[in-house]
Coordinates of C-alpha atoms and ligand atoms in Angstrom, one line a residue:
X1 CA 0.1 -0.1 -0.1
X2 CA 1.4 3.3 -0.9
X3 CA 0.9 6.3 1.4
X4 CA 1.3 9.8 0.4
X5 CA 0.5 13.6 1.7
X6 CA -2.3 15.4 0.0
X7 CA -2.1 19.2 0.4
X8 CA -5.2 21.4 -0.3
X9 CA -4.2 24.9 -1.3
X10 CA -5.6 28.0 0.6
X11 CA -6.2 31.3 -0.6
X12 CA -4.1 30.7 -3.9
X13 CA -7.5 28.7 -5.5
X14 CA -8.9 32.3 -5.7
X15 CA -6.3 33.8 -7.9
X16 CA -6.7 34.5 -11.5
X17 CA -4.1 34.5 -14.3
X18 CA -1.2 34.5 -12.1
X19 CA -2.2 31.4 -9.9
X20 CA 0.5 29.4 -11.6
X21 CA 3.4 31.6 -9.9
X22 CA 1.8 31.3 -6.6
X23 CA 1.6 27.3 -7.3
X24 CA 5.2 27.2 -8.2
X25 CA 6.4 29.2 -5.3
X26 CA 4.7 27.1 -2.9
X27 CA 5.9 23.8 -4.3
X28 CA 9.5 25.4 -4.4
X29 CA 9.0 26.4 -0.7
X30 CA 7.6 22.8 -0.1
X31 CA 10.5 21.2 -1.9
X32 CA 13.1 23.3 0.2
X33 CA 11.3 22.5 3.5
X34 CA 11.2 19.0 3.2
X35 CA 14.6 18.2 1.6
X36 CA 16.2 16.4 4.6
X37 CA 13.0 14.2 5.1
X38 CA 13.4 12.1 1.9
X39 CA 13.0 12.1 -1.8
X40 CA 9.5 12.9 -3.2
X41 CA 7.8 13.5 -6.5
X42 CA 5.5 16.5 -6.3
X43 CA 2.4 16.9 -8.4
X44 CA -0.4 19.5 -8.5
X45 CA -3.7 19.0 -10.3
X46 CA -7.1 20.8 -9.3
X47 CA -5.8 22.9 -6.3
X48 CA -4.2 19.8 -4.7
X49 CA -0.5 18.9 -4.2
X50 CA 0.6 15.3 -4.1
X51 CA 3.4 14.7 -2.0
X52 CA 4.5 11.0 -3.3
X53 CA 7.8 9.5 -1.5
X54 CA 10.0 8.0 -4.0
X55 CA 11.1 5.4 -1.3
X56 CA 8.5 4.8 1.0
X57 CA 10.3 2.6 3.8
X58 CA 12.1 5.5 5.1
X59 CA 9.8 8.3 5.4
X60 CA 9.0 9.7 8.7
X61 CA 5.6 11.0 8.1
X62 CA 4.9 12.6 11.7
X63 CA 8.2 14.9 10.8
X64 CA 6.9 15.6 7.3
X65 CA 3.4 16.6 8.7
X66 CA 5.2 18.9 11.3
X67 CA 7.0 20.7 8.4
X68 CA 4.1 20.7 6.1
X69 CA 2.1 22.5 8.9
X70 CA 4.5 25.4 8.9
X71 CA 4.4 26.2 5.2
X72 CA 2.2 29.4 4.2
X73 CA -0.3 28.7 1.4
X74 CA -1.6 25.5 2.8
X75 CA -5.3 25.2 3.9
X76 CA -5.3 21.7 5.0
X77 CA -3.2 18.5 4.6
X78 CA -3.5 14.9 5.3
X79 CA -1.8 11.4 5.0
X80 CA -3.6 9.1 2.8
X81 CA -3.4 5.7 1.4
X82 CA -3.1 5.5 -2.6
X83 CA -5.0 3.0 -4.7
X84 CA -6.4 2.5 -8.0
X85 CA -9.8 3.7 -8.9
X86 CA -11.8 0.7 -8.6
X87 CA -14.3 -0.2 -5.7
X88 CA -12.8 -3.6 -4.7
X89 CA -9.5 -1.9 -4.4
X90 CA -10.9 1.2 -2.2
X91 CA -12.6 -1.0 0.0
X92 CA -9.6 -3.4 0.6
X93 CA -7.4 -0.4 1.1
X94 CA -9.7 1.4 3.5
X95 CA -10.0 -1.9 5.6
X96 CA -6.3 -2.5 5.5
X97 CA -4.9 1.2 5.9
X98 CA -7.4 1.8 8.9
X99 CA -7.3 -1.5 10.5
X100 CA -6.0 -0.3 13.9
X101 CA -8.6 2.4 14.4
X102 CA -11.6 0.6 13.1
X103 CA -10.9 -2.4 15.5
X104 CA -10.9 -0.4 18.4
X105 CA -13.9 2.3 17.5
X106 CA -17.6 1.7 18.1
X107 CA -19.0 4.1 15.3
X108 CA -17.9 5.5 11.9
X109 CA -19.2 6.9 8.6
X110 CA -17.9 7.2 5.1
X111 CA -17.8 10.5 3.3
X112 CA -16.9 10.7 -0.5
X113 CA -15.7 13.3 -2.8
X114 CA -15.6 12.6 -6.4
X115 CA -13.6 15.1 -8.3
X116 CA -13.1 12.8 -11.4
X117 CA -16.6 12.8 -12.8
X118 CA -15.6 9.8 -15.1
X119 CA -15.8 7.4 -12.0
X120 CA -18.9 5.6 -12.6
X121 CA -20.4 5.7 -8.9
X122 CA -21.6 9.0 -7.3
X123 CA -20.4 10.1 -3.9
X124 CA -23.3 8.7 -1.9
X125 CA -23.1 5.3 -3.8
X126 CA -19.3 5.3 -2.9
X127 CA -19.9 5.8 0.7
X128 CA -22.6 3.3 0.9
X129 CA -20.7 0.5 -0.7
X130 CA -17.5 1.0 1.5
X131 CA -19.6 1.6 4.6
X132 CA -21.1 -1.8 4.0
X133 CA -18.0 -3.6 3.3
X134 CA -16.5 -1.9 6.7
X135 CA -19.7 -3.3 8.6
X136 CA -19.2 -6.8 7.2
X137 CA -15.4 -6.9 8.3
X138 CA -15.7 -5.1 11.7
X139 CA -18.4 -6.4 13.8
X140 CA -17.6 -4.0 16.6
X141 CA -18.6 -1.1 14.4
X142 CA -22.0 0.5 13.6
X143 CA -22.7 3.6 11.6
X144 CA -23.2 7.2 13.1
X145 CA -23.5 10.0 10.6
X146 CA -23.9 12.6 13.3
X147 CA -21.1 12.0 15.7
X148 CA -19.1 9.4 14.4
X149 CA -15.7 8.2 16.3
X150 CA -14.1 7.8 12.8
X151 CA -14.9 9.4 9.5
X152 CA -13.4 7.6 6.7
X153 CA -12.8 10.0 3.7
X154 CA -12.5 8.7 0.0
X155 CA -11.5 10.7 -2.7
X156 CA -11.6 9.9 -6.2
X157 CA -9.2 12.3 -8.0
X158 CA -7.1 12.3 -11.5
X159 CA -4.2 10.0 -10.5
X160 CA -6.2 7.6 -8.3
X161 CA -8.2 7.0 -5.3
X162 CA -7.2 8.1 -1.8
X163 CA -8.3 7.0 1.6
X164 CA -7.8 9.1 4.8
X165 CA -9.3 9.8 8.1
X166 CA -7.6 13.2 9.5
X167 CA -7.2 16.2 7.4
X168 CA -5.3 18.9 9.6
X169 CA -5.4 22.4 9.2
X170 CA -2.5 24.0 7.4
X171 CA -0.7 27.3 8.1
X172 CA -2.8 29.2 6.0
X173 CA -1.7 32.6 4.2
X174 CA 0.2 32.7 1.1
X175 CA 3.6 31.3 0.1
X176 CA 6.6 33.3 1.3
X177 CA 8.3 34.8 -1.5
X178 CA 5.0 36.0 -3.2
X179 CA 4.6 39.1 -1.5
X180 CA 7.9 40.9 -1.7
X181 CA 10.6 41.8 1.0
X182 CA 10.1 43.8 4.2
X183 CA 12.3 44.4 7.1
X184 CA 11.0 43.5 10.4
X185 CA 12.2 45.9 13.5
X186 CA 12.5 43.1 15.7
X187 CA 13.2 43.4 19.7
X188 CA 13.2 40.5 22.1
X189 CA 9.6 41.4 23.1
X190 CA 6.5 39.5 22.5
X191 CA 4.9 41.5 19.9
X192 CA 7.5 41.9 17.1
X193 CA 8.1 38.3 16.4
X194 CA 4.1 37.9 16.0
X195 CA 4.1 40.8 13.5
X196 CA 7.1 39.5 11.5
X197 CA 5.3 35.9 11.3
X198 CA 2.0 37.5 10.3
X199 CA 3.6 39.5 7.5
X200 CA 5.4 36.3 6.4
X201 CA 1.9 34.5 6.6
X202 CA 1.1 37.3 3.6
X203 CA 3.8 36.1 1.7
X204 CA 6.5 38.5 2.6
X205 CA 10.3 37.2 2.7
X206 CA 11.8 38.8 5.8
X207 CA 14.8 40.7 6.7
X208 CA 15.3 41.7 10.4
X209 CA 16.5 44.8 12.1
X210 CA 17.7 44.7 15.8
X211 CA 18.9 47.9 17.7
X212 CA 21.3 47.0 20.4
X213 CA 22.7 49.1 23.0
X214 CA 25.7 47.4 24.6
X215 CA 26.9 47.6 27.3
X216 CA 23.2 48.8 28.6
X217 CA 21.9 45.6 26.8
X218 CA 23.8 42.2 27.1
X219 CA 24.8 39.8 24.4
X220 CA 22.1 37.4 25.8
X221 CA 19.5 39.9 24.6
X222 CA 20.7 39.5 21.2
X223 CA 21.0 35.9 21.5
X224 CA 17.4 35.8 22.6
X225 CA 16.4 37.8 19.4
X226 CA 18.2 35.2 17.3
X227 CA 16.4 32.4 19.0
X228 CA 13.0 34.3 18.4
X229 CA 13.9 34.6 14.6
X230 CA 14.8 31.1 14.3
X231 CA 11.3 30.1 15.6
X232 CA 9.8 32.9 12.9
X233 CA 12.3 31.2 10.3
X234 CA 10.3 27.9 10.6
X235 CA 7.6 29.4 8.7
X236 CA 9.2 32.3 6.8
X237 CA 12.4 30.5 5.8
X238 CA 15.9 32.2 6.2
X239 CA 16.2 35.7 7.6
X240 CA 18.9 38.0 7.5
X241 CA 19.2 39.7 10.7
X242 CA 20.8 43.3 10.9
X243 CA 22.3 44.3 14.5
X244 CA 22.6 48.0 14.3
X245 CA 24.5 49.8 17.4
X246 CA 22.3 52.2 19.2
X247 CA 24.3 53.1 22.1
X248 CA 26.1 56.3 21.0
X249 CA 23.0 57.6 19.5
X250 CA 20.8 57.0 22.6
X251 CA 23.5 58.5 25.0
X252 CA 23.5 61.6 22.7
X253 CA 19.8 61.9 22.7
X254 CA 19.9 61.7 26.6
X255 CA 22.7 64.3 27.0
X256 CA 21.0 66.9 24.4
X257 CA 17.4 66.4 24.2
X258 CA 14.4 67.1 26.7
X259 CA 13.6 63.8 28.7
X260 CA 9.9 63.6 27.7
X261 CA 11.0 63.6 24.2
X262 CA 13.5 60.9 24.5
X263 CA 11.4 57.9 23.1
X264 CA 9.6 59.5 20.4
X265 CA 13.2 61.0 18.9
X266 CA 14.6 57.4 19.5
X267 CA 12.0 55.8 17.5
X268 CA 12.1 58.4 14.6
X269 CA 15.6 57.3 14.5
X270 CA 14.5 53.7 14.5
X271 CA 12.6 54.4 11.3
X272 CA 15.3 56.5 9.5
X273 CA 18.0 54.0 10.1
X274 CA 15.9 50.9 9.4
X275 CA 14.6 52.4 6.1
X276 CA 18.2 53.1 4.9
X277 CA 18.9 49.6 5.7
X278 CA 15.7 48.2 4.1
X279 CA 16.6 50.0 0.7
X280 CA 20.2 48.5 0.7
X281 CA 18.7 45.0 1.3
X282 CA 15.7 45.3 -1.4
X283 CA 12.8 45.9 1.0
X284 CA 10.1 47.8 0.0
X285 CA 8.3 48.4 3.6
X286 CA 9.0 48.0 7.4
X287 CA 7.1 46.1 9.8
X288 CA 7.0 47.0 13.6
X289 CA 5.0 45.1 16.6
X290 CA 3.1 48.3 17.5
X291 CA -0.6 48.0 18.6
X292 CA -2.6 51.2 19.2
X293 CA -2.6 52.7 22.6
X294 CA -0.4 49.9 24.1
X295 CA 2.2 52.4 25.3
X296 CA 2.9 56.1 25.2
X297 CA 4.7 55.7 21.9
X298 CA 1.9 54.0 20.2
X299 CA -0.7 56.4 20.4
X300 CA -2.0 58.0 17.2
X301 CA -0.2 61.1 17.9
X302 CA 3.1 59.3 18.8
X303 CA 2.6 56.9 15.6
X304 CA 2.0 59.9 13.3
X305 CA 5.2 61.6 14.5
X306 CA 7.4 58.4 14.1
X307 CA 5.8 58.0 10.7
X308 CA 6.8 61.6 9.6
X309 CA 10.0 60.4 8.8
X310 CA 8.9 57.2 7.0
X311 CA 9.4 57.3 3.2
X312 CA 8.2 53.8 2.7
X313 CA 5.1 51.9 4.3
X314 CA 5.4 50.8 7.6
X315 CA 3.1 47.8 8.3
X316 CA 1.7 47.3 12.1
X317 CA -0.2 44.0 11.7
X318 CA -1.1 44.1 15.3
X319 CA -2.5 47.5 15.4
X320 CA -5.7 46.6 16.2
X321 CA -5.2 43.5 18.4
X322 CA -5.2 43.0 22.1
X323 CA -2.4 41.7 23.8
X324 CA -4.2 38.4 24.8
X325 CA -4.8 38.0 21.3
X326 CA -1.0 38.6 20.4
X327 CA 0.1 36.3 23.2
X328 CA -2.4 33.6 21.9
X329 CA -0.1 33.9 18.5
X330 CA 3.0 34.1 20.2
X331 CA 2.2 30.7 21.9
X332 CA 1.0 29.0 18.9
X333 CA 4.2 29.9 17.0
X334 CA 6.3 28.9 20.1
X335 CA 8.1 32.3 20.5
X336 CA 6.3 33.4 23.8
X337 CA 8.2 31.4 26.2
X338 CA 11.5 33.0 24.8
X339 CA 9.9 36.4 24.6
X340 CA 9.3 36.7 28.3
X341 CA 12.9 35.8 29.3
X342 CA 13.9 39.1 31.3
X343 CA 16.9 40.7 29.3
X344 CA 16.8 44.7 28.6
X345 CA 15.7 45.9 25.3
X346 CA 17.3 49.2 24.1
X347 CA 13.8 50.7 24.3
X348 CA 13.7 50.1 27.9
X349 CA 17.0 51.9 29.0
X350 CA 16.6 55.6 29.4
X351 CA 12.8 55.6 29.5
X352 CA 11.4 58.8 30.5
X353 CA 9.1 59.0 33.6
X354 CA 6.8 61.1 31.8
X355 CA 6.8 60.3 27.9
X356 CA 4.6 62.5 25.8
X357 CA 1.6 60.6 24.8
X358 CA 0.2 63.5 22.5
X359 CA 3.7 64.5 20.9
X360 CA 3.3 67.6 18.6
X361 CA 5.7 67.0 15.5
X362 CA 6.8 70.8 15.5
X363 CA 8.2 70.4 19.0
X364 CA 9.6 66.9 18.5
X365 CA 11.4 68.2 15.2
X366 CA 12.7 71.4 17.2
X367 CA 14.2 69.3 20.0
X368 CA 15.6 66.8 17.7
X369 CA 17.5 69.5 15.6
X370 CA 19.8 69.7 18.5
X371 CA 21.3 66.5 17.2
X372 CA 23.4 66.0 14.0
X373 CA 20.7 63.5 12.6
X374 CA 22.5 62.5 9.6
X375 CA 25.8 61.7 10.9
X376 CA 24.2 59.7 13.6
X377 CA 22.2 57.8 11.2
X378 CA 25.1 57.3 9.0
X379 CA 27.2 56.1 11.9
X380 CA 24.9 53.6 12.9
X381 CA 24.4 52.2 9.2
X382 CA 28.1 51.8 8.8
X383 CA 28.5 49.9 11.9
X384 CA 26.0 46.9 11.4
X385 CA 26.7 43.4 12.0
X386 CA 24.8 40.6 9.8
X387 CA 23.7 37.2 11.4
X388 CA 22.4 34.6 8.9
X389 CA 19.3 32.7 10.4
X390 CA 18.7 29.5 8.5
X391 CA 15.4 27.8 8.4
X392 CA 15.8 24.8 10.6
X393 CA 16.0 21.6 8.8
Ligands
LIG1 P1 7.6 44.2 21.2 O1 7.2 43.5 22.0 O2 7.8 43.9 19.9 O3 9.1 44.5 21.9 P2 6.5 46.5 22.8 O4 5.3 46.3 23.0 O5 7.7 46.3 23.8 O6 6.9 45.6 21.4 P3 8.1 48.8 22.2 O7 9.3 48.4 22.9 O8 7.4 50.1 22.4 O9 6.9 48.1 22.2 O10 8.6 48.7 20.7 C1 7.3 48.9 19.7 C2 8.3 48.4 18.1 O11 9.3 49.0 18.0 C3 8.5 46.9 18.5 O12 7.3 46.0 18.3 C4 9.4 46.6 17.4 O13 8.9 46.4 16.1 C5 10.3 47.8 17.4 N1 11.4 47.8 18.2 C6 11.4 48.0 19.7 N2 12.5 47.8 20.2 C7 13.4 47.3 19.1 C8 15.0 46.8 19.0 N3 15.6 46.8 20.1 N4 15.3 46.7 17.7 C9 14.5 46.6 16.7 N5 13.1 46.9 16.7 C10 12.6 47.4 18.0
LIG2 MG1 9.8 45.9 23.4

C-alpha cells in the first residue's frame, strides 16, 4: 500500500491569471522545507498537491507533517493511502489502512468526494458501498452519521483514489516570496516576532533589524532575538538579521534633548536607520509590532510623529489587536516562552518618567534638531553586523 500526503491549497485557489506563479512558489517552498526528510515526487492538479515518497520505507510521516504545517499557502493537509480507482481496491485499502482505528472504535461514517467525474459511482453510492464493506469486516462497528468516532474519507481524483481519516489545518496565508521583501524591526519582546510571522503569512520575505545598546543591553538579549527569529524562520524561511549599534545615539539623545521627548526621538531614529538599511537590502516596507494605545509611543499622535520620517510603508499587523490575542499567536508559534525571558531591550533603557502621549511634530523636530541627525544615522548604518538565520531543517 502506498502512502502519500495530500495538500489542499488555501487562498491561492482564488487567484486569477497569476495562480501558476503562486503554485510554483509554494512547490519550491515545500521542496526546500522537506528536502532533509526524503525524496519526493511533487505533482499538482485541481488545487491539490500530491507529495509522493520515492522510497516509501524510510519516510518519517510525523516529521513530514510537522514541516508541512509550517508552510504558508496551505489550507489543509492529510496523510492518505493511495490505490487504484476501482471499488474493490478502495474497499480493501480502507479496511487494511485503517485496521487499527477501525478495530477499536464503535462508530464510523464514510464521506466521499468525486472530483474525477468519469468515475461511474456518485459520492453517496461510493460511501454506501465502502460503509457496507467495513460493517461486514468489523463487527464492533456501527454507522453514526452525526457523531462518528471515525470519519473515513474517500477521494476519487485524477491520479487515483485516496483513503484518509484526519485532514489537519495548514498554516493558511500565501507562499513566502510572493509578497515581496520587508524589514521587520525586531526586539526581544512578545509583539515583534508575532508581527514578523503575520507578514510572512502574507507572503513577505523577511529581513530583521535589531537595535542593540551594549553595554546597557547584554549579548544574551541579542541571542534571545536570534532564538526568536529561529522560530519565525521555521515558517518564513531564512532571515538575514541586521544588528545596529544604538548606544552612541541613545546617549547623545539623553545628553542633548529634553527627557519627555526621548522615546519619540529614538523611534524616529529607528525608522530612519531601518529604512536606509531596508533599501540596501531590497526591502519595500518596514514592519513593527506596535499595537494602538499599548504604550505612550503607540498612540495615534506618537505614531504620526514616527511615521513623519518614513518614506516607505510601515506595516503594523498588530495595530488593532489586544495583548491576549497577540499572546495567543506567540504561544501558537512557540515564541512566547523565549519572549518573556528577562533581558533588557534598548527601548527600556533611558525611558522617561513622563513620556509624551500626545507629542506635536513641530516640538519633536525642534528638539531633535539639536542633534546631527544625518551623521548619527550614517554612523549606525556603517557599523551594522549581519547574522544569517537559517530555516531549521
Ligand atoms: P515588542 O514586544 O515587539 O518589543 P513592545 O510592546 O515592547 O513591542 P516597544 O518596545 O514600544 O513595544 O516597541 C515597539 C516596536 O518597535 C516593536 O514591536 C518593534 O517592532 C520595534 N522595536 C522595539 N525595540 C526594538 C529593538 N531593540 N530593535 C528593533 N526594533 C525594536
Ligand atoms: Mg519591546
